[in-house]
Short mmCIF file of C-alpha atoms and ligand atoms in Angstrom, two decimals:
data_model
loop_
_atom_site.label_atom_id
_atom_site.label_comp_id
_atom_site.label_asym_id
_atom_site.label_seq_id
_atom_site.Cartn_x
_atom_site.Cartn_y
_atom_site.Cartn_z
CA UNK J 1387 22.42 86.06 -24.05
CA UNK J 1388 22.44 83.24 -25.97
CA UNK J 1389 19.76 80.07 -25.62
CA UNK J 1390 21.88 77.78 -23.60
CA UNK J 1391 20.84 73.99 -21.95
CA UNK J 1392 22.87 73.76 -18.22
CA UNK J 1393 23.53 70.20 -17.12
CA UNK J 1394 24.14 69.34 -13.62
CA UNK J 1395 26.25 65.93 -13.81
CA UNK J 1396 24.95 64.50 -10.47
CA UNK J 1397 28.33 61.72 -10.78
CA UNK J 1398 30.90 64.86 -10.63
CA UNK J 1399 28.65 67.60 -9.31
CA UNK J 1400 30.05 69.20 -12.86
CA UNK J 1401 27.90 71.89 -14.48
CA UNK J 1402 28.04 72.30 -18.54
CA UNK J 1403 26.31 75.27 -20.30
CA UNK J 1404 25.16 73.35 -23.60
CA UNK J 1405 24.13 76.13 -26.27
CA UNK J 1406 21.16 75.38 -27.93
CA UNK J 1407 20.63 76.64 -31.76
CA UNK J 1408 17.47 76.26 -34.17
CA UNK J 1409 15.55 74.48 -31.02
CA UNK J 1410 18.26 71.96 -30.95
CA UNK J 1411 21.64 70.64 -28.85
CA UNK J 1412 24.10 69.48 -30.54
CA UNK J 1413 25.04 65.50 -29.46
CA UNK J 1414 28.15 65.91 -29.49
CA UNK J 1415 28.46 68.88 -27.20
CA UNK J 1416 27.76 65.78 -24.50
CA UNK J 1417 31.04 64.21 -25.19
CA UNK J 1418 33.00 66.44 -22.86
CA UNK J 1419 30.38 64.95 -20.26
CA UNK J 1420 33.05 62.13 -18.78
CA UNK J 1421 32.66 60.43 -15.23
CA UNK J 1422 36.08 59.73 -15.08
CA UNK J 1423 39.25 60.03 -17.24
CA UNK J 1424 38.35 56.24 -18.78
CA UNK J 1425 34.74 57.72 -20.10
CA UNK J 1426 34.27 58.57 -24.22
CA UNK J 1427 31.76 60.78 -23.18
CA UNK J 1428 28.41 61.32 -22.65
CA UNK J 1429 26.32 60.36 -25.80
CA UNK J 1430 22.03 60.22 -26.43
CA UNK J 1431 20.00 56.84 -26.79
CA UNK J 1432 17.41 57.47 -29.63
CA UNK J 1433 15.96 54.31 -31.31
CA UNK J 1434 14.42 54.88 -35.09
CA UNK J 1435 15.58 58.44 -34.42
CA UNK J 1436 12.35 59.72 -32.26
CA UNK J 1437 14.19 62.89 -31.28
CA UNK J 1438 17.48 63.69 -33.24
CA UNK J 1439 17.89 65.47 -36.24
CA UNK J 1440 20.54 64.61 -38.08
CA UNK J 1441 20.80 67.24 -41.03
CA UNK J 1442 20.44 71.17 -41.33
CA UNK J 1443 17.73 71.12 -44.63
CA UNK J 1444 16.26 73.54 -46.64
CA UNK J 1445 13.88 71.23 -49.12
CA UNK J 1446 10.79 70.30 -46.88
CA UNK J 1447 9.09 71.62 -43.74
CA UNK J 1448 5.90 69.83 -41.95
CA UNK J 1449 4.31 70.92 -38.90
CA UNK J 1450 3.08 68.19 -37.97
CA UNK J 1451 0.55 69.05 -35.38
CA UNK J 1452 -0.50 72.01 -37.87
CA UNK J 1453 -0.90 69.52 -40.52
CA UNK J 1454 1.41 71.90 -43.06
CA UNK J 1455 3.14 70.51 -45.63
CA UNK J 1456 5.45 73.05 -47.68
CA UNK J 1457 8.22 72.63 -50.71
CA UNK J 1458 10.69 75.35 -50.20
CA UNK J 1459 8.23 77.24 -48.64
CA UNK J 1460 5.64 77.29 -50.87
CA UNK J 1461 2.20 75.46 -49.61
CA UNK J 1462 1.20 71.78 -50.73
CA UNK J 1463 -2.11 73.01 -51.42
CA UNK J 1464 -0.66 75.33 -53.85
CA UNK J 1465 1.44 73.41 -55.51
CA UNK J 1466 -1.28 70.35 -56.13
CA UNK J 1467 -3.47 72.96 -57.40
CA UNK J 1468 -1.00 75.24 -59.99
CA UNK J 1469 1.91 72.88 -60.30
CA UNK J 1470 2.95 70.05 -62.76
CA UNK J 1471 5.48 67.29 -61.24
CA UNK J 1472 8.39 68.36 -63.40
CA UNK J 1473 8.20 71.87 -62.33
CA UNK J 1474 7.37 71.16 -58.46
CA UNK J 1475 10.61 68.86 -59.37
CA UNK J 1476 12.79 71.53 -60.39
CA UNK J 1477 11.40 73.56 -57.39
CA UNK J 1478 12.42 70.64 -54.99
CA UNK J 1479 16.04 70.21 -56.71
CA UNK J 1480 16.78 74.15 -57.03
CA UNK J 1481 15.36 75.66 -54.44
CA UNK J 1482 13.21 78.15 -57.09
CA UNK J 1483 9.82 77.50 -59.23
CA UNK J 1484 11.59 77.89 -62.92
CA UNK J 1485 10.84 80.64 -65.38
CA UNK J 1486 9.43 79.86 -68.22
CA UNK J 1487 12.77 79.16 -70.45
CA UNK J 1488 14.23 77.25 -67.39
CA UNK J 1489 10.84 75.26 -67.20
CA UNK J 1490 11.01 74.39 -71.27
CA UNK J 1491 14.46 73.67 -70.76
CA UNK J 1492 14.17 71.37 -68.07
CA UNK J 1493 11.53 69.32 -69.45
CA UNK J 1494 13.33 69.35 -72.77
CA UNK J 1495 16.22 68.08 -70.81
CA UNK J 1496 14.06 65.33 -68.90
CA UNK J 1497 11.98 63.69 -71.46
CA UNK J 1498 15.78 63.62 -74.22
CA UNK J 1499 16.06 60.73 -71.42
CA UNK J 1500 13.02 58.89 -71.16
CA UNK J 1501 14.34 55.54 -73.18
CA UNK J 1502 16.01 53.01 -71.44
CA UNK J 1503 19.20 51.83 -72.58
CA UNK J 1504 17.76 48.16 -74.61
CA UNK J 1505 20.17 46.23 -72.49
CA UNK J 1506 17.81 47.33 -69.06
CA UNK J 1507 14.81 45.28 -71.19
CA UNK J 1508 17.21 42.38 -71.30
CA UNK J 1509 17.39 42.18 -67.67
CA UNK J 1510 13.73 43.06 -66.59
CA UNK J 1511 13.06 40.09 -69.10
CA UNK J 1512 14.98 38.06 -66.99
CA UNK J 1513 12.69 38.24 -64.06
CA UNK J 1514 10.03 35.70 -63.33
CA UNK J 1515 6.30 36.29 -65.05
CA UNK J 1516 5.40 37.35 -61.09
CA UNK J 1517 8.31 38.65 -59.80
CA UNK J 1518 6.80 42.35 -57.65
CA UNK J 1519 6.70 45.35 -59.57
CA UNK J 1520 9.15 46.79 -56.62
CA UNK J 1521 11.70 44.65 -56.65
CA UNK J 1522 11.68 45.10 -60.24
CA UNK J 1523 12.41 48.21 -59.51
CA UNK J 1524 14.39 48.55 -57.30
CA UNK J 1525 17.00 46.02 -59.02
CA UNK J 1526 16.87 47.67 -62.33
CA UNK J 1527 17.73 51.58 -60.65
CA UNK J 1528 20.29 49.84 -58.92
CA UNK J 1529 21.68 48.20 -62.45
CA UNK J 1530 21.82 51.48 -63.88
CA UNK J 1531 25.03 52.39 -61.84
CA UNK J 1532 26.34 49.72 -64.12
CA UNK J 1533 25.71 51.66 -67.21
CA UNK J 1534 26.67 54.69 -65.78
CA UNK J 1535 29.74 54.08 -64.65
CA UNK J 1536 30.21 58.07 -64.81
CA UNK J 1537 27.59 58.85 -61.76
CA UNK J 1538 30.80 57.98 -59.53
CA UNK J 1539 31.99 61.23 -60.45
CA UNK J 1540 29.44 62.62 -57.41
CA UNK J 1541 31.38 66.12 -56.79
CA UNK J 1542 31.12 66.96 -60.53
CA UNK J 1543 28.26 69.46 -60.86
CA UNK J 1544 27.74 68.81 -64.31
CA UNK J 1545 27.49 64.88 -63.46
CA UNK J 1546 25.53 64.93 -60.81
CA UNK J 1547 22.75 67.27 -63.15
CA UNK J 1548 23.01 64.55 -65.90
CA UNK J 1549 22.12 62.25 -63.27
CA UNK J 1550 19.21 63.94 -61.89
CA UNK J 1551 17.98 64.20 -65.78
CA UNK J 1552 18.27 60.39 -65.91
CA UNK J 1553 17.20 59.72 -62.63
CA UNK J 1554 13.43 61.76 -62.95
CA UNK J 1555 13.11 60.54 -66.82
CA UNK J 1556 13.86 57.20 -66.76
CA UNK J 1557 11.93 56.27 -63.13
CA UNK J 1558 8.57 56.21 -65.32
CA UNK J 1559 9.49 54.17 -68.29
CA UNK J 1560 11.14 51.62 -66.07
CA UNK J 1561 8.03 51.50 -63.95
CA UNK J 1562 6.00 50.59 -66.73
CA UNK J 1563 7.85 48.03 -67.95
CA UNK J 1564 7.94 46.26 -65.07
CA UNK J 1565 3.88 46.73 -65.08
CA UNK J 1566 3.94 45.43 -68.58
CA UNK J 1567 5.95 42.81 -67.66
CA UNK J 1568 4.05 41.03 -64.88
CA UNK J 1569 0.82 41.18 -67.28
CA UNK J 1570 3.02 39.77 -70.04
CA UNK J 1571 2.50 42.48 -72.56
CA UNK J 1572 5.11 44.13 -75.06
CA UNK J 1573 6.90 47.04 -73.40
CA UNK J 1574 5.75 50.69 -75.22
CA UNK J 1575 8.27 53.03 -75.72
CA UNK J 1576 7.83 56.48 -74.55
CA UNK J 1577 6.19 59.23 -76.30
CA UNK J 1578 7.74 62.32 -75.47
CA UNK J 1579 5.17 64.92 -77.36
CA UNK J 1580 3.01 64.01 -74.45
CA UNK J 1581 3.22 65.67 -70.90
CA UNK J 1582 5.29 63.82 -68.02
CA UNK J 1583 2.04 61.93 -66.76
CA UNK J 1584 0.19 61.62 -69.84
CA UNK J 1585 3.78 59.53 -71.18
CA UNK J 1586 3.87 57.53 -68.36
CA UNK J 1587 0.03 56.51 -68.88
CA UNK J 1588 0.71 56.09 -72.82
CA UNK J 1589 4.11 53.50 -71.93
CA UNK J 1590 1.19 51.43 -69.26
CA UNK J 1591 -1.67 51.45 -71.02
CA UNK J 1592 -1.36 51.68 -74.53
CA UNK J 1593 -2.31 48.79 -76.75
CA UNK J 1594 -2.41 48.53 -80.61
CA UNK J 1595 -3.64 52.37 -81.24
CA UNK J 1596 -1.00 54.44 -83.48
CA UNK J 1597 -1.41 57.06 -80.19
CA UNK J 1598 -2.33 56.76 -77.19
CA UNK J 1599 -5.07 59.48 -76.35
CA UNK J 1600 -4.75 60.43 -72.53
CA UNK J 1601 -7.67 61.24 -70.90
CA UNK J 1602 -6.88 65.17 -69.60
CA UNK J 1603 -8.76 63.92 -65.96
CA UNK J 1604 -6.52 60.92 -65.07
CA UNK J 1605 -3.36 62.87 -66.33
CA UNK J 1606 -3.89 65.97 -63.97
CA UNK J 1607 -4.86 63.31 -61.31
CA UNK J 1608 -1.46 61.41 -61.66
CA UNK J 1609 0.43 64.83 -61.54
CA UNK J 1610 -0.99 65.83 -58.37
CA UNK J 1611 -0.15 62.28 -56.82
CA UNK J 1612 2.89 62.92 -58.25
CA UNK J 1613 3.06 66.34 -56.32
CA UNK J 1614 1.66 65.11 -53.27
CA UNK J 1615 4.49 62.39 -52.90
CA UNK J 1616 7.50 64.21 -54.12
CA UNK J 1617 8.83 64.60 -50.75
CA UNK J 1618 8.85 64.37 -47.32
CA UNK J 1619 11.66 65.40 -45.46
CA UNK J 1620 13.96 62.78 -43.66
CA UNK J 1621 11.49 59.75 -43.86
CA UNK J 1622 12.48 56.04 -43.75
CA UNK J 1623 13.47 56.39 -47.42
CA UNK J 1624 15.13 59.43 -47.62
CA UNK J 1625 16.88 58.64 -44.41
CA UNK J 1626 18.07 55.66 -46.40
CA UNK J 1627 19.60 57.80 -49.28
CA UNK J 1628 21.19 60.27 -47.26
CA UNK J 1629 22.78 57.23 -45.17
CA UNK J 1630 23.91 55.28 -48.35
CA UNK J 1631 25.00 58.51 -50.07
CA UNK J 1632 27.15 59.34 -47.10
CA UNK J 1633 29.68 57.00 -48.41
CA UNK J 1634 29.74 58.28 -51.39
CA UNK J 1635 28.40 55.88 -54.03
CA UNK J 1636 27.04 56.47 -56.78
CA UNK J 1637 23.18 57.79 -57.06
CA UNK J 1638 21.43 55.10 -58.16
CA UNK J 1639 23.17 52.85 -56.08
CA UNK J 1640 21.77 54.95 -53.32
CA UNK J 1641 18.63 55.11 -54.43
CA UNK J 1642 18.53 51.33 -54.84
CA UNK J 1643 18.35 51.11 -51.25
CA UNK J 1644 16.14 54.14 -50.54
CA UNK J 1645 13.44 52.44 -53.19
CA UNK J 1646 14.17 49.40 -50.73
CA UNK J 1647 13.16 51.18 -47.56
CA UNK J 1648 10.28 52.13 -49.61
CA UNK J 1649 9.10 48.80 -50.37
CA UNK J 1650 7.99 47.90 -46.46
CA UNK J 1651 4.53 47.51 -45.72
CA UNK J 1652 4.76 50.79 -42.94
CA UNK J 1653 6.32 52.95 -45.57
CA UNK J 1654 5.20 53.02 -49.46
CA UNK J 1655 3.83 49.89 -49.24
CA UNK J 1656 1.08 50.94 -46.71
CA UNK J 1657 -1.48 52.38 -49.99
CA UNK J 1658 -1.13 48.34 -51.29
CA UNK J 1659 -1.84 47.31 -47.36
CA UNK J 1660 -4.41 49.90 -47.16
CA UNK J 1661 -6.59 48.00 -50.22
CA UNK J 1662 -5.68 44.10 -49.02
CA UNK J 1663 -7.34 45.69 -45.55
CA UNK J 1664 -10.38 46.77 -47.21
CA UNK J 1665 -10.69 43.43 -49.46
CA UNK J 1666 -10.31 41.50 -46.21
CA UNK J 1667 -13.25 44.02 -44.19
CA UNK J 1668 -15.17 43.33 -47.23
CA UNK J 1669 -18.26 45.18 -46.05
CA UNK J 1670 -19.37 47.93 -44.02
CA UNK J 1671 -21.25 45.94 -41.52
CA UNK J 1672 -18.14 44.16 -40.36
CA UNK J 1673 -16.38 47.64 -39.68
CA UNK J 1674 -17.19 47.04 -36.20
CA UNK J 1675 -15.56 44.50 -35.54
CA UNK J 1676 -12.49 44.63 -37.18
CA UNK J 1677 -12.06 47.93 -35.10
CA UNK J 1678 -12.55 46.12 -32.30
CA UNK J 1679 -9.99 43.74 -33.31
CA UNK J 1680 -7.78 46.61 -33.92
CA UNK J 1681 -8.08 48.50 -30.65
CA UNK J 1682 -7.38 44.75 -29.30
CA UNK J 1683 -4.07 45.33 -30.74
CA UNK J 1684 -4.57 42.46 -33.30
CA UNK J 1685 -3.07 44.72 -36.69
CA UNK J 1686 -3.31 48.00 -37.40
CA UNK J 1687 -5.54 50.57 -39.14
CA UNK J 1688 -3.59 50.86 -41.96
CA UNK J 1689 -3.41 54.55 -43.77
CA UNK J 1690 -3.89 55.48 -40.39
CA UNK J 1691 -1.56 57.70 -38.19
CA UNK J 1692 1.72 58.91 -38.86
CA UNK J 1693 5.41 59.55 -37.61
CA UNK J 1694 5.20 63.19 -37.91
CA UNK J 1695 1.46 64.22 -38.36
CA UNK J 1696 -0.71 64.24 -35.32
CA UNK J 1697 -3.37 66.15 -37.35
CA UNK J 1698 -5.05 65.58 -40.80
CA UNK J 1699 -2.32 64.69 -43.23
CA UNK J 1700 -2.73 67.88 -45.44
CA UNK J 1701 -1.91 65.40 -48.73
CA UNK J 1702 -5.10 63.25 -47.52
CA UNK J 1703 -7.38 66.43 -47.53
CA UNK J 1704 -6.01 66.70 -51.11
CA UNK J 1705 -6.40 63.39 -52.25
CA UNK J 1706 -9.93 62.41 -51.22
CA UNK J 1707 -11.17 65.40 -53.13
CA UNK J 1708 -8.99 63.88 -56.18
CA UNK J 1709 -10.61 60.67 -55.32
CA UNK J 1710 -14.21 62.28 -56.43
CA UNK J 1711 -12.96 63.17 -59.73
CA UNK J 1712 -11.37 59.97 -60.65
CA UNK J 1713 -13.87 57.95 -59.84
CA UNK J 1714 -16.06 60.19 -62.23
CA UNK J 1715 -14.48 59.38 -64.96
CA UNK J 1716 -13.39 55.36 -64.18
CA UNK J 1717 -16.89 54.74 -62.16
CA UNK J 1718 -16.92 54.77 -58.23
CA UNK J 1719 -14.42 52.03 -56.46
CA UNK J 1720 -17.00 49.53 -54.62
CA UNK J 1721 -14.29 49.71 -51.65
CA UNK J 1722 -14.56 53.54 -51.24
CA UNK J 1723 -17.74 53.21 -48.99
CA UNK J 1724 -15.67 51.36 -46.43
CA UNK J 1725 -13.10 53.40 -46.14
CA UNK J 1726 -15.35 56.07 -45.57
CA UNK J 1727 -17.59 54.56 -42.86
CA UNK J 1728 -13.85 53.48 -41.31
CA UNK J 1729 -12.49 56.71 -41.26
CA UNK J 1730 -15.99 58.30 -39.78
CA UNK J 1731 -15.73 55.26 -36.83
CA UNK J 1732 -12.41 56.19 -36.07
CA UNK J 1733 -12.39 59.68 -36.07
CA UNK J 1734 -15.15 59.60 -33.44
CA UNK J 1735 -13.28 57.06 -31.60
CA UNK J 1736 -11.54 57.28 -28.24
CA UNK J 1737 -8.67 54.69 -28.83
CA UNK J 1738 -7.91 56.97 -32.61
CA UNK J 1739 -8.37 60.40 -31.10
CA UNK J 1740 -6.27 59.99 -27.85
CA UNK J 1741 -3.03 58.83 -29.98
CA UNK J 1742 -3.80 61.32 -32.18
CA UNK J 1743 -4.00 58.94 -35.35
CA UNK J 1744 -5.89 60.26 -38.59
CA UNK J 1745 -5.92 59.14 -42.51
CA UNK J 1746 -2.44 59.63 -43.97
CA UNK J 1747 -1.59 60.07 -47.75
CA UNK J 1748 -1.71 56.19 -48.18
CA UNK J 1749 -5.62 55.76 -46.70
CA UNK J 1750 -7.34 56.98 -49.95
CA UNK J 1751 -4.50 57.16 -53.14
CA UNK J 1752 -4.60 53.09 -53.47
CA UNK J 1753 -8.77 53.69 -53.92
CA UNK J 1754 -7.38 56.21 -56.85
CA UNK J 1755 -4.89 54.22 -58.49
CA UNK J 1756 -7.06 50.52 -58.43
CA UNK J 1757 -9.78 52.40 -60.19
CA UNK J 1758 -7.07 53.57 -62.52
CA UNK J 1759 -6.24 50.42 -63.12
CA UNK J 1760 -2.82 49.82 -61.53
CA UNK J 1761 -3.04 46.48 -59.88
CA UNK J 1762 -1.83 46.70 -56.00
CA UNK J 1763 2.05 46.01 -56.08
CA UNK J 1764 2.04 48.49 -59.03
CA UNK J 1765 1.42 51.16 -55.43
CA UNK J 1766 4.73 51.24 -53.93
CA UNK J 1767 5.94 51.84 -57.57
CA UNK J 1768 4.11 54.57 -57.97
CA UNK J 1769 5.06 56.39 -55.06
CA UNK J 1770 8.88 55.96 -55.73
CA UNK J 1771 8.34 57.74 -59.41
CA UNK J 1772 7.90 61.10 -57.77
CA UNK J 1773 10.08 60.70 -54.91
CA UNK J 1774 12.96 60.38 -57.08
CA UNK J 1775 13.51 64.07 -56.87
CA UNK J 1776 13.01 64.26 -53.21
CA UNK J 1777 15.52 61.73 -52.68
CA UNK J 1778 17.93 63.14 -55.53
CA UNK J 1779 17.43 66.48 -53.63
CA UNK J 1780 17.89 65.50 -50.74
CA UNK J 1781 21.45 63.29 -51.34
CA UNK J 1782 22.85 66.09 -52.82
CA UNK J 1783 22.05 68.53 -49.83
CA UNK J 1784 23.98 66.30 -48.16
CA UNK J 1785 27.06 65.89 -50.44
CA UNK J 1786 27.30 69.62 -50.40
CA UNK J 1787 26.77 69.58 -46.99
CA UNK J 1788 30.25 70.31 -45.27
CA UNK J 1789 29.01 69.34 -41.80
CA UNK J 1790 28.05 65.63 -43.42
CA UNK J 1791 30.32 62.98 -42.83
CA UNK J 1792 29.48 58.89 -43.60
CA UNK J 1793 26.31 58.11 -41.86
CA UNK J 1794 27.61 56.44 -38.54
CA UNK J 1795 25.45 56.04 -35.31
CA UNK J 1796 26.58 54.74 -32.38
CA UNK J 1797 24.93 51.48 -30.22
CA UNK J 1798 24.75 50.86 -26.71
CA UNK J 1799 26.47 47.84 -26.47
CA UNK J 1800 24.10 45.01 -23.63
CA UNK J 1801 25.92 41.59 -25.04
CA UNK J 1802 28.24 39.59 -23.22
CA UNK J 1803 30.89 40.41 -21.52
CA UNK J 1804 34.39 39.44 -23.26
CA UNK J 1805 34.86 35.36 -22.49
CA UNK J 1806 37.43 32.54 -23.68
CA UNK J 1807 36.77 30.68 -26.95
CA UNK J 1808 35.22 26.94 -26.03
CA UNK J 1809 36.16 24.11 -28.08
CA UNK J 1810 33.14 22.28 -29.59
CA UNK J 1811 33.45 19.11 -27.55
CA UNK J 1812 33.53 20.87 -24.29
CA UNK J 1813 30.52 23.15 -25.03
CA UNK J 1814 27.05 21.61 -23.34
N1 LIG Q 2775 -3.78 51.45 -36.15
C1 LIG Q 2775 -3.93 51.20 -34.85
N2 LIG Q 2775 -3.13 51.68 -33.87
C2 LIG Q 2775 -2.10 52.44 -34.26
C3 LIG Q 2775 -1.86 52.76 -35.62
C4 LIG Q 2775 -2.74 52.25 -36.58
N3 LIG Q 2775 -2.58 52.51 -37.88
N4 LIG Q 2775 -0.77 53.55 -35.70
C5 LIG Q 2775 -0.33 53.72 -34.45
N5 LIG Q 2775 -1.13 53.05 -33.58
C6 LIG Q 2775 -1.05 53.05 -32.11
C7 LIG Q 2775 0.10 52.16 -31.64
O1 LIG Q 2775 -0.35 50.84 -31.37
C8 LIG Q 2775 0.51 52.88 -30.38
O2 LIG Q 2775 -0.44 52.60 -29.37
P1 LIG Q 2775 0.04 52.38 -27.84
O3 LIG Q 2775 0.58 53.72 -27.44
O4 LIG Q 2775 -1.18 51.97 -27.13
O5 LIG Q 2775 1.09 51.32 -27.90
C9 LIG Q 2775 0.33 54.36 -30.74
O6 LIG Q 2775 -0.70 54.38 -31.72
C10 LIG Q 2775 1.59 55.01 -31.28
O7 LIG Q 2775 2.05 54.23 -32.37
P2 LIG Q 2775 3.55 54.09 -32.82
O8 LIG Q 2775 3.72 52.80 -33.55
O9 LIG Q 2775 4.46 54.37 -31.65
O10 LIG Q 2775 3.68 55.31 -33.80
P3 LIG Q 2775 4.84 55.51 -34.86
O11 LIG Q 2775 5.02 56.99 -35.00
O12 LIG Q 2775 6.04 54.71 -34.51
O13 LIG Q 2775 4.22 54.85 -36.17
C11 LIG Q 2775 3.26 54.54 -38.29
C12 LIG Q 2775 3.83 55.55 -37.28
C13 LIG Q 2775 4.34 53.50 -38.60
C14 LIG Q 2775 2.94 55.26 -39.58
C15 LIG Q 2775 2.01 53.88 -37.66
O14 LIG Q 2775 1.04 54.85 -37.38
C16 LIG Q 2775 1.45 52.78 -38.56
O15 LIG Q 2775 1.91 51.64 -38.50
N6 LIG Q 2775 0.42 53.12 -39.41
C17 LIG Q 2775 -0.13 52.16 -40.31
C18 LIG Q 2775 0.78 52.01 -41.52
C19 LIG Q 2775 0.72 53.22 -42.42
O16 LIG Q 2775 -0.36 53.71 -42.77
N7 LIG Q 2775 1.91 53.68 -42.86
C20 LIG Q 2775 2.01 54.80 -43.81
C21 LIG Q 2775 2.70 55.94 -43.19
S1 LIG Q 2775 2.73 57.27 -44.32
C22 LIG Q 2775 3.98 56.93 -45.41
O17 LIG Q 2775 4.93 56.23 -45.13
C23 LIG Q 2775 3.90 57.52 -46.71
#
C-alpha cells in the first residue's frame, strides 16, 4: 500500500487520504480541504520556508545532522581533495565528472571567455573610488544581459551553454576588477595559459612583472574554496535564482539578484562579519565576555550555526586544515588564535550545544582569504565566483523542470478589513 497522510477535518468531520512521496505531501493536495463551498482550500503557513520544499533536484544533497555534503553524489571531501573548480563545475552543470577530452574541452571553452567586453570597464569606472566590491558586482552581471541581448533565448540549448561559458569565465575577471578598482590600480587582463585560480590571482595581484608567477600553494587553496562553495542546494541565493528565473528572464538578470541575496550579512557576507567580529574581540582574554554578551542575546556568533547543519559543517572540517597551509606560506593570521579559543568556548558550551550551533564554512575561510590578501568586502565576492555554477545549475533544473511554474507563494492576509476612502480633511 502506498505511504499515505489521513486528515481528519474536525470542521466537517471529513477524512482525506493525502499520499505522501519522497518523505513529502504535496501542498496542494490540501486544496480540496474546504469548510464550506466559499473556502479556496486548505493551504500551509511556512515563513522563510522552514518546512517546504519547493523543487524535485538532483545537483546537491546535505544531511544535515550527518554533516554530509555531496555533488551529484560524489563526497565533498573527495572532491576538495582530487577536484579542480572547473571540473567539479562541469560535474555540478552535467550531472557527470568529464573525461578527459570533455574536461580539455570545457576549459578550452571557459577561459575563450575570460575578457570582458571593454565597454563593462567603462561602467565599473563609473563607480565611486569606494563603492563595495559586491555591489560592483552584482551591477556589472546584471549589465551583461545588456550585451547579451541573446541570453533571452532561455529554451535554446545551445544559448543557454554559451551562457554558462560566459557566466563561469567572466565571474573572475569581473571580480578582480572591481578589487583593482577600489585600490585604484590598472585592471590586468587575463592570462589564460594559467589554470582557472592561478588567472584569477594573476588579474588581482599582478603588478609590473611580464608574468605573474602563482604560487602552486595559494592556487590549490583558492580551488578548493572554490569547491567548497560551489553549491548548496536551495539556499537564500539559489532560492533567489530559481525564483527570478521562474519568470523567465534572462540569466544574468537572475543572477543579479541571486548575487544580491548573497550580499546580506547572514548569507555570503557572514566570512566579512566573521573577521569585523574578531577585530572587534580583539583578544583572547575578552572571549569571555563577548560570549556572555552573546548568550545575552546582544549579536550573534557569527560563522556559527546553520539553516541546515546541526553538526560540523563538513566544508569547515575542510577549510581549517586549508587554513594551516595558507598561513604557511603568507605567515600565521594574528586573529586565528581567537577564533580558535572561540570555537573551543563554544563547543563546550551549554547555550551552543543545546541549539545545536557549530563553525560553518564562513567561521575560518575569511582568516584564509585576509592572509591572502583580499581585503574584507572582497569575501562575499569571492564566494559568488564559484557559486556561479551552482546557481547556473540550478536555474536551469528548473527551466527544464516541467512541474516549475513562476515562483508564486501565497500570504495569509491579517490587514484591515475592506473600509471607505476618507478625504484628507476629515481624517484625525
Ligand atoms: N550565535 C548565537 N546564537 C545563535 C546563532 C549564532 N550564530 N545562530 C543561531 N543562534 C540561536 C538563535 O538565537 C536561536 O536561539 P533561541 O532558540 O534561544 O531563540 C537559535 O540559535 C536558533 O536560531 P535561528 O535564528 O532560528 O536559526 P536559523 O536556522 O534561522 O539561522 C543562521 C541560521 C542565519 C545561519 C544563524 O545561525 C546565524 O545567524 N548565524 C550567524 C551568521 C552566519 O554565520 N551565517 C552564515 C551561514 S552559512 C552561509 O550562508 C554560507
Amino acid at each position: 500500500m502506498a505511504d499515505t497522510l489521513t486528515i481528519t477535518d474536525n470542521r466537517t468531520g471529513k477524512q482525506y487520504d493525502i499520499p505522501i512521496k519522497d518523505g513529502a505531501i504535496r501542498a496542494t493536495d490540501l486544496k480540496q480541504i474546504k469548510n464550506g463551498t466559499e473556502d479556496t482550500g486548505l493551504i500551509t503557513y511556512d515563513p522563510a520556508f522552514m518546512s517546504t520544499a519547493s523543487c524535485r533536484s538532483r545537483i546537491t544533497f546535505i544531511d544535515g545532522d550527518k554533516g554530509i555534503l555531496e555533488y551529484r553524489g560524489y563526497p565533498i571531501e573527495q572532491l576538495a581533495e582530487h577536484s579542480t573548480y572547473l571540473e567539479t563545475a562541469y560535474l555540478i552543470l552535467f550531472g557527470e565528472l568529464p573525461t578527459d577530452a570533455q574536461l580539455k574541452e570545457w576549459t578550452k571553452q571557459i577561459m575563450l571567455h575570460t575578457m570582458l567586453h571593454e565597454n563593462i570597464k567603462k561602467l565599473m569606472e563609473g563607480f565611486q573610488y569606494d563603492a563595495h566590491p559586491m555591489g560592483v558586482f552584482l551591477s556589472t552581471v546584471g549589465a551583461f544581459s545588456t550585451f547579451y541581448p541573446d541570453a533571452k533565448q532561455i529554451f535554446d540549448e545551445q544559448s543557454r551553454k554559451k551562457q554558462i561559458h560566459r557566466l563561469i569565465a567572466k565571474v573572475p575577471t569581473i571580480a578582480a576588477y572591481a578589487f583593482r578598482h577600489s585600490i585604484g590600480r590598472p585592471y590586468v587582463y587575463p592570462d589564460n595559459d594559467l589554470s582557472f585560480a592561478g588567472n584569477f590571482l594573476n588579474m588581482l595581484f599582478k603588478m609590473t612583472e611580464l608574468k605573474y608567477q602563482v604560487n602552486p600553494v595559494l592556487e590549490r587553496a583558492l580551488e578548493i574554496l572554490f569547491i567548497l562553495h560551489a553549491d548548496h542546494e536551495q539556499n537564500c541565493s539559489t532560492s533567489a535564482m530559481r525564483g527570478i528565473g521562474s519568470s523567465h528572464v534572462d540569466p544574468y538578470s537572475a543572477m543579479a539578484g541571486a548575487a544580491a541575496a548573497l550580499y546580506g550579512p547572514l548569507h555570503g557576507g557572514a566570512n566579512e562579519a566573521v573577521l569585523r567580529m574578531l577585530n572587534e574581540i580583539g583578544s583572547v582574554q575578552n572571549i569571555p565576555g563577548f560570549i556572555k554578551r552573546v548568550k545575552a542575546g546582544e549579536g550573534r556568533l557569527m560563522g556559527f550555526g546553520h539553516r541546515v547543519y546541526k553538526s560540523y559543517d563538513p566544508r569547515a572540517k575542510i577549510i581549517k586544515r586549508t587554513a594551516d597551509q595558507v598561513f604557511a606560506v603568507t605567515g600565521r593570521n594574528p586573529l586565528l588564535d581567537i577564533a580558535l579559543e572561540l570555537e573551543r568556548i563554544a563547543l563546550e558550551d551549554e547555550y551552543f550545544v543545546s541549539r545545536k550551533l557549530y563553525p560553518n564554512v564562513d567561521f575560518y575561510s575569511g582568516l584564509i582569504y585576509q592572509a591572502m590578501g583580499f581585503p574584507v568586502t572582497m569575501f562575499p565576492v569571492l564566494f559568488a565566483i564559484p557559486r556561479t555554477s551552482g546557481w547556473i545549475a540550478q536555474w536551469e533544473e528548473m527551466l527544464l523542470d516541467p512541474e516549475q511554474k513562476i515562483a508564486r507563494p501565497r500570504q495569509l492576509y491579517i490587514g484591515a478589513k475592506r473600509r471607505e476612502y476618507v478625504a484628507l480633511e476629515k481624517r484625525s
